[in-house]
mmCIF file of C-alpha atoms in Angstrom:
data_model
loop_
_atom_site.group_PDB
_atom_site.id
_atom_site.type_symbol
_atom_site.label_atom_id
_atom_site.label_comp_id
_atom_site.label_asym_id
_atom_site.label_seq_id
_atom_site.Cartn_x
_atom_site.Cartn_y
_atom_site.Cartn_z
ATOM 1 C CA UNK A 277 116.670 126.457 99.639
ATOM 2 C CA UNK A 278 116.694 122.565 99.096
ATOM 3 C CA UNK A 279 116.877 120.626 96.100
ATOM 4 C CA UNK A 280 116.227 116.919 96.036
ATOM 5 C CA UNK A 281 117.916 114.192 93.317
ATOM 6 C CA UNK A 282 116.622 110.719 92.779
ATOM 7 C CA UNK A 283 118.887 108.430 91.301
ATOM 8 C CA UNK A 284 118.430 104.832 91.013
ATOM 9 C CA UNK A 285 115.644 103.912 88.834
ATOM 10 C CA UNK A 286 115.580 101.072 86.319
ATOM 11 C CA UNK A 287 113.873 98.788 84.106
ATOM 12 C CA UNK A 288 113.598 95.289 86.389
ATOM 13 C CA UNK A 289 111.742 91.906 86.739
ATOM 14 C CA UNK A 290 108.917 91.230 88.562
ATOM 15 C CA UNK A 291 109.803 90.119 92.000
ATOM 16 C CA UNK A 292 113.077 91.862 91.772
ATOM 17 C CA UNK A 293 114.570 94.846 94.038
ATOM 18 C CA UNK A 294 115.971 98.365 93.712
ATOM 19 C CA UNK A 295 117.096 100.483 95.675
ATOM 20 C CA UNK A 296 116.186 104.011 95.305
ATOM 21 C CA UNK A 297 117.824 107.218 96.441
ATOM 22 C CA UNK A 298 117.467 110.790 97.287
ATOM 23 C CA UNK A 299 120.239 113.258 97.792
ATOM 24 C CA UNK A 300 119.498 116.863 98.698
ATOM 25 C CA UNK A 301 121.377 119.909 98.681
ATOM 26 C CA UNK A 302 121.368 122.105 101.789
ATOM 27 C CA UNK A 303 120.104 120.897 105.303
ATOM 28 C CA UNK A 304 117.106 118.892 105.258
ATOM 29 C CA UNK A 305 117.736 117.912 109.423
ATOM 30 C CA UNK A 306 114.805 119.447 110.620
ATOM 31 C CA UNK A 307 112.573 118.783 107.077
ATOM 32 C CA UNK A 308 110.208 115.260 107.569
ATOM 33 C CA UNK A 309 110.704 113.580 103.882
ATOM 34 C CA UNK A 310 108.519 111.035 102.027
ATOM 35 C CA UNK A 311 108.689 109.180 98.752
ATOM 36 C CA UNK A 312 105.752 109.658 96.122
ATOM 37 C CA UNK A 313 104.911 107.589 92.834
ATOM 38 C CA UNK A 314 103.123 108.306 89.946
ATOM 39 C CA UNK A 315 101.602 105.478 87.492
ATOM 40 C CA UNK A 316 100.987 106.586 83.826
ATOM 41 C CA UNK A 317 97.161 108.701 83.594
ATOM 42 C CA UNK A 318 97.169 108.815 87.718
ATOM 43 C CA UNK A 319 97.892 110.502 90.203
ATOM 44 C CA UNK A 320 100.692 111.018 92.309
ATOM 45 C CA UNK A 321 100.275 109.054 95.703
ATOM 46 C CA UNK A 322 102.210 108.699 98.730
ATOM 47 C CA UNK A 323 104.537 105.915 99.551
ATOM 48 C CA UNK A 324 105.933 106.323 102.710
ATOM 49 C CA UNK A 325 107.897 108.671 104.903
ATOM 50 C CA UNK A 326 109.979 109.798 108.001
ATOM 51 C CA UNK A 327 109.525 112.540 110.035
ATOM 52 C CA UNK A 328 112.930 114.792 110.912
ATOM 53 C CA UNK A 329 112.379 113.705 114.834
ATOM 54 C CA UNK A 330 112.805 110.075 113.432
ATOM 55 C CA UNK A 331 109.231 109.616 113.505
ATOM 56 C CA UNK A 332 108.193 106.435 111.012
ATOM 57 C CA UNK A 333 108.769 105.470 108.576
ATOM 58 C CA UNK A 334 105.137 104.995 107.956
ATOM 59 C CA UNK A 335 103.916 102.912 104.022
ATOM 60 C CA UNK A 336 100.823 103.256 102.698
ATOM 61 C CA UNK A 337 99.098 100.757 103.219
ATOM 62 C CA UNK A 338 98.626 99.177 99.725
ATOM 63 C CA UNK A 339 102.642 98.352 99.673
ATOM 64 C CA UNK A 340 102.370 95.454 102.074
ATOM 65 C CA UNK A 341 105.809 95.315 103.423
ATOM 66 C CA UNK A 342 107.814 95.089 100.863
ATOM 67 C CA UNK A 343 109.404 99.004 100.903
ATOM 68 C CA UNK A 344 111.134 100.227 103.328
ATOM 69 C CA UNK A 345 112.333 103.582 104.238
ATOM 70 C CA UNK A 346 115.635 105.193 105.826
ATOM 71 C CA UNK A 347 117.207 108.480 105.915
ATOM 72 C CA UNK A 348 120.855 109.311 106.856
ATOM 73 C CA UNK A 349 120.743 112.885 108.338
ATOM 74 C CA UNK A 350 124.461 113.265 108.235
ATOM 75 C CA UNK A 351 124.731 112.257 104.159
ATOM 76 C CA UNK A 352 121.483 113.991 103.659
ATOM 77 C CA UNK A 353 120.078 111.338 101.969
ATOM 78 C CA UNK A 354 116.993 109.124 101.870
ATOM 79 C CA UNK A 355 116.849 105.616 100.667
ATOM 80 C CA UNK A 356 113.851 103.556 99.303
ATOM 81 C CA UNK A 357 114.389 99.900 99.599
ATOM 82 C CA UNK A 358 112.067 98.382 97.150
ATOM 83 C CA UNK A 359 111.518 94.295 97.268
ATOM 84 C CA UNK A 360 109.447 91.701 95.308
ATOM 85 C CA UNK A 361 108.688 94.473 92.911
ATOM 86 C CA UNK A 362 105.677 93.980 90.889
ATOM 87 C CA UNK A 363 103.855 94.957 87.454
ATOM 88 C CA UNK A 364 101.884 97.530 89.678
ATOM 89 C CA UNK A 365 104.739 99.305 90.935
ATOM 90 C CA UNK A 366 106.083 100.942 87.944
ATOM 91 C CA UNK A 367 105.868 104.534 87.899
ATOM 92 C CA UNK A 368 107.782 107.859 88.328
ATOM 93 C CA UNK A 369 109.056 108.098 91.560
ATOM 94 C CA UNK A 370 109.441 110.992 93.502
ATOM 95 C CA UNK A 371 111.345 112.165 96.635
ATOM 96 C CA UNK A 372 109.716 115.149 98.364
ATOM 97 C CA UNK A 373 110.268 117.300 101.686
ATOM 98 C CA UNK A 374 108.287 119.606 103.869
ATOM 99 C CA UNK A 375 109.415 121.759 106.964
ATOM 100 C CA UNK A 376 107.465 120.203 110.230
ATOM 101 C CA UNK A 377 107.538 116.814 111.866
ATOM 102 C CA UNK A 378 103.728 115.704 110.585
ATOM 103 C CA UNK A 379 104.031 112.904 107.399
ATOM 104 C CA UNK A 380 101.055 114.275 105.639
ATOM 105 C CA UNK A 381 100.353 111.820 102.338
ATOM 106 C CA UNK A 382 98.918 115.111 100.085
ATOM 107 C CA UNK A 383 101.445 116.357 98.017
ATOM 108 C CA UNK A 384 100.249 119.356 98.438
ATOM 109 C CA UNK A 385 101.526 119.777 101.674
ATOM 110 C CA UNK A 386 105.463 119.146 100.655
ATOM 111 C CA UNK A 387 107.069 121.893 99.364
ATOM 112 C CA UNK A 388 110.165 120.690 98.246
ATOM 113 C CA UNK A 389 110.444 117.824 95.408
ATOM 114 C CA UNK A 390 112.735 116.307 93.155
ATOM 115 C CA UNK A 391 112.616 115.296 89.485
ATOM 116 C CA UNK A 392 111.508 111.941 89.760
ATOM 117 C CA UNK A 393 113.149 108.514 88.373
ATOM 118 C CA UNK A 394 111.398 105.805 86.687
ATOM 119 C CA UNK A 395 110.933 102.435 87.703
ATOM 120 C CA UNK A 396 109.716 99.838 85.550
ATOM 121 C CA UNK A 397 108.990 96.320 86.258
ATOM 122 C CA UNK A 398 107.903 93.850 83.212
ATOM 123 C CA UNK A 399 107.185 90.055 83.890
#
């Protein structure tokens, strides 16, 4: 069984950036993780992801560059970089992981998730 823990979230200015991080309990080697958000009244949308073959990371495609994704395998952790944050990027954010080396962007295909931390960026 895995369990995920973000830590990291904050209240920042716009253009500001945090770094976000996920540490899971038990092996997550073989497991392809991704990072989701969820605004306040939406729904909960992919960010980006790596597979466990080191596949990616792949963003969606609304984030522009300025996130970036890495996972240590050996500290079982995965790191979101997150730069020139804006207005648009506060939410809940959540770490999630799924058995397979696909990065599907439906949470309905990961399995595993965390609690979520909140971000918020005023200007």
């Amino acid at each position: 069984q895995v369990q995920l823990a973000e830590s990291g979230g904050g209240s920042v200015q716009a253009g500001d950036s945090l770094t976000l991080s996920c540490a899971a309990t038990g092996s997550t080697v073989r497991y392809t993780m991704a990072w989701f958000r969820q605004a306040p009244g939406k729904e909960r949308i992919f960010v980006g992801g790596i597979s466990w073959d080191g596949n990616g990371p792949n963003y969606a495609d609304s984030l522009s560059g300025r996130f970036e994704i890495s996972r240590d395998n050996n500290k079982e952790t995965l790191v979101l970089q997150m730069n020139n944050l804006k207005r648009e990027d506060t939410a809940v954010y959540y770490c999630a992981g799924r058995t397979g080396q696909t990065l599907p962007h439906q949470t309905y295909d990961y399995r595993y998730w965390g609690q979520g931390t909140q971000v918020t960026v005023s200007s």
